[in-house]
Short mmCIF file of C-alpha atoms and ligand atoms in Angstrom, two decimals:
data_model
loop_
_atom_site.label_atom_id
_atom_site.label_comp_id
_atom_site.label_asym_id
_atom_site.label_seq_id
_atom_site.Cartn_x
_atom_site.Cartn_y
_atom_site.Cartn_z
CA UNK N 1 -23.67 -29.37 -18.96
CA UNK N 2 -22.99 -28.77 -22.68
CA UNK N 3 -20.41 -26.07 -23.42
CA UNK N 4 -22.02 -22.70 -24.18
CA UNK N 5 -20.89 -21.11 -27.38
CA UNK N 6 -21.21 -17.73 -25.70
CA UNK N 7 -21.54 -16.91 -22.01
CA UNK N 8 -22.75 -13.40 -21.22
CA UNK N 9 -21.66 -12.04 -17.86
CA UNK N 10 -23.89 -9.33 -16.42
CA UNK N 11 -24.57 -7.95 -12.96
CA UNK N 12 -25.73 -4.34 -12.95
CA UNK N 13 -28.94 -2.74 -14.18
CA UNK N 14 -27.74 -1.19 -17.47
CA UNK N 15 -26.22 -4.52 -18.47
CA UNK N 16 -29.58 -6.27 -18.33
CA UNK N 17 -30.93 -3.75 -20.86
CA UNK N 18 -28.04 -4.49 -23.24
CA UNK N 19 -28.35 -8.24 -22.63
CA UNK N 20 -31.97 -8.27 -23.83
CA UNK N 21 -31.33 -7.62 -27.55
CA UNK N 22 -28.19 -9.77 -27.50
CA UNK N 23 -29.93 -12.78 -25.96
CA UNK N 24 -32.86 -12.48 -28.37
CA UNK N 25 -30.53 -12.17 -31.38
CA UNK N 26 -28.51 -15.18 -30.20
CA UNK N 27 -31.68 -17.23 -29.86
CA UNK N 28 -32.72 -16.19 -33.38
CA UNK N 29 -29.29 -17.23 -34.68
CA UNK N 30 -29.47 -20.62 -32.91
CA UNK N 31 -26.41 -19.87 -30.75
CA UNK N 32 -26.14 -21.67 -27.41
CA UNK N 33 -26.00 -18.83 -24.94
CA UNK N 34 -25.61 -18.96 -21.17
CA UNK N 35 -26.01 -16.07 -18.75
CA UNK N 36 -23.99 -15.60 -15.58
CA UNK N 37 -25.32 -12.95 -13.18
CA UNK N 38 -22.66 -11.81 -10.73
CA UNK N 39 -25.24 -10.43 -8.28
CA UNK N 40 -23.72 -6.90 -8.29
CA UNK N 41 -27.32 -5.64 -8.33
CA UNK N 42 -29.83 -7.78 -6.46
CA UNK N 43 -32.96 -5.80 -5.47
CA UNK N 44 -35.94 -6.90 -7.54
CA UNK N 45 -36.30 -3.44 -9.14
CA UNK N 46 -32.58 -3.32 -9.96
CA UNK N 47 -32.34 -6.85 -11.37
CA UNK N 48 -35.07 -9.52 -11.64
CA UNK N 49 -37.69 -7.06 -12.94
CA UNK N 50 -35.50 -6.44 -16.01
CA UNK N 51 -35.35 -10.15 -16.84
CA UNK N 52 -39.14 -10.36 -16.55
CA UNK N 53 -39.96 -7.17 -18.45
CA UNK N 54 -37.44 -7.66 -21.24
CA UNK N 55 -38.17 -11.37 -21.80
CA UNK N 56 -34.67 -12.54 -20.87
CA UNK N 57 -34.21 -16.16 -19.73
CA UNK N 58 -33.27 -16.54 -16.05
CA UNK N 59 -29.51 -16.62 -15.53
CA UNK N 60 -27.95 -20.08 -15.66
CA UNK N 61 -25.85 -19.11 -12.66
CA UNK N 62 -26.20 -16.33 -10.06
CA UNK N 63 -23.00 -15.75 -8.14
CA UNK N 64 -24.75 -13.58 -5.49
CA UNK N 65 -21.65 -11.45 -4.91
CA UNK N 66 -23.61 -8.38 -3.74
CA UNK N 67 -22.28 -4.95 -2.74
CA UNK N 68 -18.82 -4.05 -1.46
CA UNK N 69 -15.84 -1.79 -2.03
CA UNK N 70 -14.59 -1.81 -5.62
CA UNK N 71 -11.65 -4.10 -4.89
CA UNK N 72 -13.62 -6.52 -2.69
CA UNK N 73 -16.52 -6.68 -5.12
CA UNK N 74 -14.37 -7.10 -8.23
CA UNK N 75 -12.15 -9.69 -6.51
CA UNK N 76 -15.09 -11.71 -5.22
CA UNK N 77 -16.60 -11.77 -8.70
CA UNK N 78 -13.31 -12.88 -10.26
CA UNK N 79 -12.97 -15.79 -7.85
CA UNK N 80 -16.52 -16.99 -8.43
CA UNK N 81 -16.29 -16.49 -12.22
CA UNK N 82 -13.00 -18.39 -12.37
CA UNK N 83 -14.72 -21.42 -10.82
CA UNK N 84 -17.67 -21.17 -13.18
CA UNK N 85 -15.48 -20.78 -16.29
CA UNK N 86 -13.20 -23.68 -15.31
CA UNK N 87 -16.24 -25.88 -14.77
CA UNK N 88 -18.26 -24.90 -17.86
CA UNK N 89 -15.51 -23.76 -20.26
CA UNK N 90 -17.50 -21.42 -22.52
CA UNK N 91 -16.17 -20.97 -26.06
CA UNK N 92 -16.34 -17.18 -25.69
CA UNK N 93 -17.31 -14.72 -22.98
CA UNK N 94 -19.30 -11.58 -23.76
CA UNK N 95 -18.97 -8.62 -21.39
CA UNK N 96 -21.04 -5.44 -21.38
CA UNK N 97 -20.27 -1.80 -20.66
CA UNK N 98 -18.07 -0.58 -17.85
CA UNK N 99 -19.06 -1.90 -14.45
CA UNK N 100 -17.04 -3.89 -11.95
CA UNK N 101 -18.79 -6.98 -13.35
CA UNK N 102 -17.35 -6.17 -16.81
CA UNK N 103 -13.79 -5.94 -15.58
CA UNK N 104 -14.02 -9.00 -13.31
CA UNK N 105 -15.33 -11.19 -16.14
CA UNK N 106 -12.67 -9.93 -18.55
CA UNK N 107 -9.84 -10.68 -16.15
CA UNK N 108 -11.20 -14.07 -15.10
CA UNK N 109 -11.76 -15.21 -18.71
CA UNK N 110 -8.52 -13.93 -20.23
CA UNK N 111 -6.48 -15.59 -17.48
CA UNK N 112 -8.07 -18.88 -18.57
CA UNK N 113 -7.40 -18.05 -22.26
CA UNK N 114 -11.10 -17.88 -23.03
CA UNK N 115 -11.71 -15.27 -25.77
CA UNK N 116 -13.57 -12.16 -24.59
CA UNK N 117 -15.77 -9.85 -26.65
CA UNK N 118 -16.49 -6.41 -25.15
CA UNK N 119 -19.79 -4.85 -26.13
CA UNK N 120 -19.77 -1.05 -25.88
CA UNK N 121 -16.00 -0.87 -26.35
CA UNK N 122 -14.02 2.31 -26.96
CA UNK N 123 -16.01 4.78 -24.87
CA UNK N 124 -13.93 7.24 -22.92
CA UNK N 125 -14.80 10.05 -20.53
CA UNK N 126 -11.05 10.74 -19.99
CA UNK N 127 -11.86 11.10 -16.29
CA UNK N 128 -9.78 8.54 -14.42
CA UNK N 129 -11.56 9.43 -11.17
CA UNK N 130 -14.60 7.53 -12.47
CA UNK N 131 -14.44 3.83 -11.61
CA UNK N 132 -16.14 3.14 -14.94
CA UNK N 133 -13.29 4.77 -16.90
CA UNK N 134 -10.77 2.41 -15.31
CA UNK N 135 -13.08 -0.51 -16.03
CA UNK N 136 -13.48 0.51 -19.70
CA UNK N 137 -9.82 1.03 -20.43
CA UNK N 138 -8.69 -2.19 -18.76
CA UNK N 139 -11.50 -4.21 -20.33
CA UNK N 140 -10.72 -2.92 -23.82
CA UNK N 141 -7.04 -3.72 -23.46
CA UNK N 142 -7.79 -7.21 -22.11
CA UNK N 143 -10.44 -8.22 -24.63
CA UNK N 144 -9.99 -10.06 -27.92
CA UNK N 145 -12.83 -8.43 -29.83
CA UNK N 146 -13.97 -4.84 -29.31
CA UNK N 147 -17.56 -4.21 -30.39
CA UNK N 148 -17.72 -0.43 -30.70
CA UNK N 149 -21.01 1.52 -30.75
CA UNK N 150 -19.86 4.69 -32.54
CA UNK N 151 -17.28 6.13 -34.93
CA UNK N 152 -15.80 8.07 -32.04
CA UNK N 153 -15.37 4.87 -30.02
CA UNK N 154 -13.52 3.37 -33.02
CA UNK N 155 -11.22 6.39 -33.10
CA UNK N 156 -10.54 6.09 -29.37
CA UNK N 157 -9.58 2.45 -29.83
CA UNK N 158 -7.37 3.30 -32.79
CA UNK N 159 -5.54 5.91 -30.71
CA UNK N 160 -4.78 3.25 -28.10
CA UNK N 161 -3.44 0.81 -30.71
CA UNK N 162 -6.53 -1.41 -30.56
CA UNK N 163 -8.01 -0.85 -34.05
CA UNK N 164 -7.01 -4.34 -35.21
CA UNK N 165 -9.37 -5.92 -32.70
CA UNK N 166 -12.25 -3.46 -33.16
CA UNK N 167 -15.50 -3.65 -35.14
CA UNK N 168 -18.13 -0.93 -35.46
CA UNK N 169 -21.48 -2.55 -34.71
CA UNK N 170 -23.73 0.29 -33.47
CA UNK N 171 -25.30 0.58 -30.07
CA UNK N 172 -27.49 -2.20 -28.66
CA UNK N 173 -29.17 0.37 -26.39
CA UNK N 174 -30.87 1.64 -29.55
CA UNK N 175 -32.26 -1.85 -30.21
CA UNK N 176 -33.56 -2.05 -26.62
CA UNK N 177 -34.85 1.51 -26.44
CA UNK N 178 -36.78 1.44 -29.73
CA UNK N 179 -38.26 -1.95 -28.90
CA UNK N 180 -39.56 -0.60 -25.57
CA UNK N 181 -40.72 2.66 -27.20
CA UNK N 182 -42.79 0.74 -29.72
CA UNK N 183 -44.36 -1.29 -26.92
CA UNK N 184 -45.20 1.89 -25.00
CA UNK N 185 -46.74 3.48 -28.08
CA UNK N 186 -48.76 0.32 -28.73
CA UNK N 187 -50.19 0.67 -25.19
CA UNK N 188 -50.13 -1.49 -22.09
CA UNK N 189 -47.09 0.01 -20.30
CA UNK N 190 -48.07 1.96 -17.20
CA UNK N 191 -45.99 4.36 -15.12
CA UNK N 192 -46.11 4.85 -11.34
CA UNK N 193 -49.02 7.11 -10.32
CA UNK N 194 -46.63 9.75 -8.95
CA UNK N 195 -45.44 10.44 -12.54
CA UNK N 196 -47.54 13.29 -14.04
CA UNK N 197 -49.03 13.14 -17.53
CA UNK N 198 -46.78 16.00 -18.72
CA UNK N 199 -44.93 19.16 -17.59
CA UNK N 200 -42.32 17.54 -15.35
CA UNK N 201 -38.60 16.90 -15.27
CA UNK N 202 -37.38 13.32 -14.85
CA UNK N 203 -34.23 12.96 -12.74
CA UNK N 204 -31.82 10.20 -11.72
CA UNK N 205 -28.63 10.56 -9.68
CA UNK N 206 -26.33 7.78 -8.59
CA UNK N 207 -22.68 8.67 -9.26
CA UNK N 208 -20.61 8.52 -6.08
CA UNK N 209 -19.19 11.97 -6.91
CA UNK N 210 -22.72 13.44 -6.83
CA UNK N 211 -24.47 11.53 -4.06
CA UNK N 212 -21.83 10.51 -1.51
CA UNK N 213 -20.86 14.04 -0.40
CA UNK N 214 -23.50 15.97 1.61
CA UNK N 215 -22.53 19.40 0.27
CA UNK N 216 -22.60 18.23 -3.34
CA UNK N 217 -25.90 16.41 -2.93
CA UNK N 218 -27.42 19.44 -1.20
CA UNK N 219 -26.18 21.70 -4.02
CA UNK N 220 -27.86 19.52 -6.65
CA UNK N 221 -31.13 19.29 -4.70
CA UNK N 222 -31.14 23.05 -4.22
CA UNK N 223 -30.75 23.51 -7.99
CA UNK N 224 -33.53 20.98 -8.68
CA UNK N 225 -35.83 23.02 -6.40
CA UNK N 226 -35.17 26.09 -8.54
CA UNK N 227 -36.70 24.44 -11.65
CA UNK N 228 -40.17 25.91 -12.13
CA UNK N 229 -41.98 22.59 -12.48
CA UNK N 230 -42.32 19.18 -10.81
CA UNK N 231 -39.15 17.08 -10.63
CA UNK N 232 -39.61 13.30 -10.37
CA UNK N 233 -36.53 11.56 -8.98
CA UNK N 234 -36.40 7.79 -9.58
CA UNK N 235 -34.14 7.00 -6.66
CA UNK N 236 -31.33 4.48 -7.11
CA UNK N 237 -30.64 2.63 -3.81
CA UNK N 238 -27.22 4.27 -3.67
CA UNK N 239 -28.91 7.72 -3.59
CA UNK N 240 -31.42 6.65 -0.93
CA UNK N 241 -28.71 5.05 1.21
CA UNK N 242 -26.42 8.07 0.87
CA UNK N 243 -29.19 10.57 1.67
CA UNK N 244 -30.21 8.54 4.74
CA UNK N 245 -26.63 8.18 5.94
CA UNK N 246 -25.79 11.85 5.37
CA UNK N 247 -29.08 13.17 6.82
CA UNK N 248 -30.04 14.93 3.56
CA UNK N 249 -33.78 15.05 2.73
CA UNK N 250 -34.44 14.46 -0.98
CA UNK N 251 -37.85 16.12 -0.73
CA UNK N 252 -39.23 18.35 2.00
CA UNK N 253 -42.77 17.29 1.11
CA UNK N 254 -43.61 20.92 0.34
CA UNK N 255 -41.26 21.42 -2.59
CA UNK N 256 -41.43 20.44 -6.27
CA UNK N 257 -39.54 17.14 -5.84
CA UNK N 258 -41.30 13.78 -5.88
CA UNK N 259 -39.28 10.65 -5.11
CA UNK N 260 -40.26 7.34 -6.70
CA UNK N 261 -38.69 3.89 -6.70
CA UNK N 262 -36.33 2.91 -9.53
CA UNK N 263 -38.45 2.38 -12.65
CA UNK N 264 -38.63 -0.75 -14.75
CA UNK N 265 -37.18 -0.28 -18.23
CA UNK N 266 -40.56 0.04 -20.01
CA UNK N 267 -41.76 2.44 -17.29
CA UNK N 268 -38.64 4.51 -17.76
CA UNK N 269 -39.15 4.75 -21.53
CA UNK N 270 -42.84 5.64 -21.01
CA UNK N 271 -41.80 8.32 -18.52
CA UNK N 272 -39.24 9.80 -20.92
CA UNK N 273 -41.88 10.03 -23.64
CA UNK N 274 -43.98 12.17 -21.28
CA UNK N 275 -41.22 14.26 -19.65
CA UNK N 276 -40.42 17.84 -20.61
CA UNK N 277 -36.74 17.32 -19.79
CA UNK N 278 -34.24 15.08 -18.02
CA UNK N 279 -31.59 15.78 -15.38
CA UNK N 280 -29.18 12.91 -14.81
CA UNK N 281 -25.66 11.68 -14.16
CA UNK N 282 -26.31 8.33 -15.87
CA UNK N 283 -24.61 7.52 -19.16
CA UNK N 284 -27.46 5.33 -20.34
CA UNK N 285 -30.18 7.87 -19.58
CA UNK N 286 -28.35 10.65 -21.46
CA UNK N 287 -28.53 8.48 -24.53
CA UNK N 288 -32.08 7.28 -24.00
CA UNK N 289 -33.18 10.91 -23.65
CA UNK N 290 -31.39 11.70 -26.92
CA UNK N 291 -32.97 8.74 -28.73
CA UNK N 292 -36.44 9.67 -27.48
CA UNK N 293 -35.81 13.37 -28.16
CA UNK N 294 -36.10 14.67 -24.64
CA UNK N 295 -33.69 17.53 -23.75
CA UNK N 296 -31.19 16.41 -21.11
CA UNK N 297 -29.01 18.24 -18.60
CA UNK N 298 -26.14 16.12 -17.33
CA UNK N 299 -24.70 16.77 -13.89
CA UNK N 300 -21.15 15.86 -14.85
CA UNK N 301 -18.27 17.63 -16.52
CA UNK N 302 -17.60 14.87 -19.05
CA UNK N 303 -19.64 12.46 -21.11
CA UNK N 304 -18.64 9.29 -22.88
CA UNK N 305 -21.56 9.93 -25.26
CA UNK N 306 -20.60 13.31 -26.81
CA UNK N 307 -22.88 12.69 -29.81
CA UNK N 308 -25.79 13.52 -27.46
CA UNK N 309 -24.47 17.09 -27.24
CA UNK N 310 -25.49 17.73 -30.90
CA UNK N 311 -27.65 20.88 -31.15
CA UNK N 312 -27.88 21.07 -27.34
CA UNK N 313 -30.05 17.97 -26.91
CA UNK N 314 -27.76 17.24 -23.97
CA UNK N 315 -25.75 19.83 -22.04
CA UNK N 316 -23.14 19.28 -19.34
CA UNK N 317 -23.77 21.38 -16.24
CA UNK N 318 -21.67 20.04 -13.38
CA UNK N 319 -22.11 23.27 -11.40
CA UNK N 320 -25.92 23.15 -11.79
CA UNK N 321 -25.64 26.79 -12.78
CA UNK N 322 -28.26 26.78 -15.54
CA UNK N 323 -30.97 24.74 -13.87
CA UNK N 324 -33.51 27.53 -13.29
CA UNK N 325 -33.95 28.31 -16.96
CA UNK N 326 -31.67 25.87 -18.81
CA UNK N 327 -33.25 22.52 -17.92
CA UNK N 328 -36.55 23.56 -19.52
CA UNK N 329 -34.88 25.14 -22.59
CA UNK N 330 -36.77 24.86 -25.89
CA UNK N 331 -36.36 21.59 -27.76
CA UNK N 332 -33.75 21.78 -30.52
CA UNK N 333 -35.32 21.25 -33.93
CA UNK N 334 -32.47 20.27 -36.28
CA UNK N 335 -32.05 16.77 -37.73
CA UNK N 336 -29.56 14.75 -35.68
CA UNK N 337 -29.16 11.61 -37.79
CA UNK N 338 -28.36 8.23 -36.27
CA UNK N 339 -24.97 8.45 -34.54
CA UNK N 340 -25.79 5.29 -32.52
CA UNK N 341 -27.08 3.20 -35.42
CA UNK N 342 -30.63 2.31 -36.33
CA UNK N 343 -31.46 -0.52 -33.96
CA UNK N 344 -29.78 -3.58 -35.45
CA UNK N 345 -26.59 -3.61 -33.38
CA UNK N 346 -27.19 -6.98 -31.72
CA UNK N 347 -27.31 -8.82 -35.05
CA UNK N 348 -24.26 -6.92 -36.29
CA UNK N 349 -22.36 -7.76 -33.09
CA UNK N 350 -23.07 -11.46 -33.56
CA UNK N 351 -21.88 -11.27 -37.16
CA UNK N 352 -18.67 -9.60 -35.95
CA UNK N 353 -18.17 -12.36 -33.36
CA UNK N 354 -18.49 -14.96 -36.15
CA UNK N 355 -16.05 -13.10 -38.39
CA UNK N 356 -13.55 -12.93 -35.53
CA UNK N 357 -13.91 -16.68 -34.97
CA UNK N 358 -15.45 -16.36 -31.50
CA UNK N 359 -18.58 -18.18 -32.64
CA UNK N 360 -18.41 -21.17 -35.00
CA UNK N 361 -20.00 -20.62 -38.40
C1 LIG D 401 -23.02 0.50 -10.77
C2 LIG D 401 -21.91 0.73 -11.76
C3 LIG D 401 -22.21 1.97 -12.60
C4 LIG D 401 -23.58 1.88 -13.22
C5 LIG D 401 -24.59 1.62 -12.13
C6 LIG D 401 -25.99 1.48 -12.67
C7 LIG D 401 -19.62 0.10 -11.05
C8 LIG D 401 -18.33 0.62 -10.60
N1 LIG D 401 -20.62 0.99 -11.09
O1 LIG D 401 -23.03 1.62 -9.89
O2 LIG D 401 -21.25 2.05 -13.64
O3 LIG D 401 -23.86 3.10 -13.86
O4 LIG D 401 -24.24 0.39 -11.46
O5 LIG D 401 -26.94 1.39 -11.65
O6 LIG D 401 -19.72 -1.06 -11.39
N2 LIG D 401 -27.54 -1.28 -3.93
C9 LIG D 401 -28.72 -1.78 -3.41
N3 LIG D 401 -29.38 -2.72 -4.16
C10 LIG D 401 -28.92 -3.19 -5.34
C11 LIG D 401 -27.72 -2.68 -5.85
C12 LIG D 401 -27.04 -1.72 -5.14
O7 LIG D 401 -29.17 -1.39 -2.35
O8 LIG D 401 -29.59 -4.03 -5.95
C13 LIG D 401 -26.83 -0.22 -3.17
C14 LIG D 401 -25.80 -0.74 -2.21
O9 LIG D 401 -25.76 0.12 -1.11
C15 LIG D 401 -24.51 -0.57 -3.00
C16 LIG D 401 -24.79 0.69 -3.78
O10 LIG D 401 -26.18 0.62 -4.11
O11 LIG D 401 -23.39 -0.47 -2.19
C17 LIG D 401 -23.98 0.83 -5.03
O12 LIG D 401 -24.11 -0.32 -5.86
P1 LIG D 401 -22.88 -0.70 -6.88
O13 LIG D 401 -23.30 -1.81 -7.74
O14 LIG D 401 -21.63 -0.87 -6.10
O15 LIG D 401 -22.68 0.62 -7.71
P2 LIG D 401 -23.74 1.53 -8.48
O16 LIG D 401 -23.70 2.87 -7.88
O17 LIG D 401 -25.06 0.84 -8.62
#
């Protein structure tokens, strides 16, 4: 097998969205690019559907690591990635975001002295109880090139002494989101029939701190029932598993909550374009709501995307105290600019990798 110039390591749903613009831009630039899928996510709707819908080539390798505790999962990925990297010796490894896959790939590559570029570097929630915060900090400190999406991310890296390795490239989620939005507007992207035409709130929940505790999950569901319109929950398997295990019913059948399967990326964008508002604990969805101008209420007390809070497009409501009237608040109407860039981050990231010597000229 010829040595890849860049090997992307992905494994969890949001990483496939970020991979799409990167793999297309690498193809356009004639860069030999391999994809390793760790298998962190494996259900069709959490994984393969994204490769199909976003036109990403099938992974060169799937490590099939699957679910597990953080340590077991991260360790299993490291072992399998070590073998793959020793065998194929990529010139550079590209890691995405803040999942266990991100950290495992960073550790496995740096221990073999293979340069690592971290896409979406410099984000901080300053909440060390979040597994993602640990993953971000350790990945940034282990990586050779830090591809930052925002000015604030650059400042965070500077504060940690990492400015010399950082480059501001914008956010590849903008590339992916606007591409999908344009496809939806051009027609041909459907949504599940349970999603109304309008006048509904779109909701996702998957953070362990929100779904793994029965009292907390019940509190959030109670607040969702107080919203005076239909709430469509696209249920992550973690939420379904937790609700089943804890004996919590997501919908009584007689309330305003409708539960649907996880949506494909184009379906999700189409749904956001129809929704009156969003309730979520996902980082990615907060930003997609902001980009598509849908007011968002975030069920967390921190966000690593504080730019979304401009003008109240996104509000943090960990106590769910403003759901009854706040979720359906009027849309802000001020100009918000482009804090995440204008949709050319993938190309800029590749240019930064060339400048840093990670990709030959
Ligand atoms: C992971 C990431 C999180 C990201 C999220 C996006 C970490 C620490 N967390 O969280 O940052 O926001 O992905 O979805 O890396 N499961 C299935 N089928 C699947 C995948 C998962 O049933 O295809 C179930 C399993 O019960 C599994 C649970 O979901 O144990 C959690 O999956 P895991 O990948 O560990 O974490 P996420 O909550 O998805």
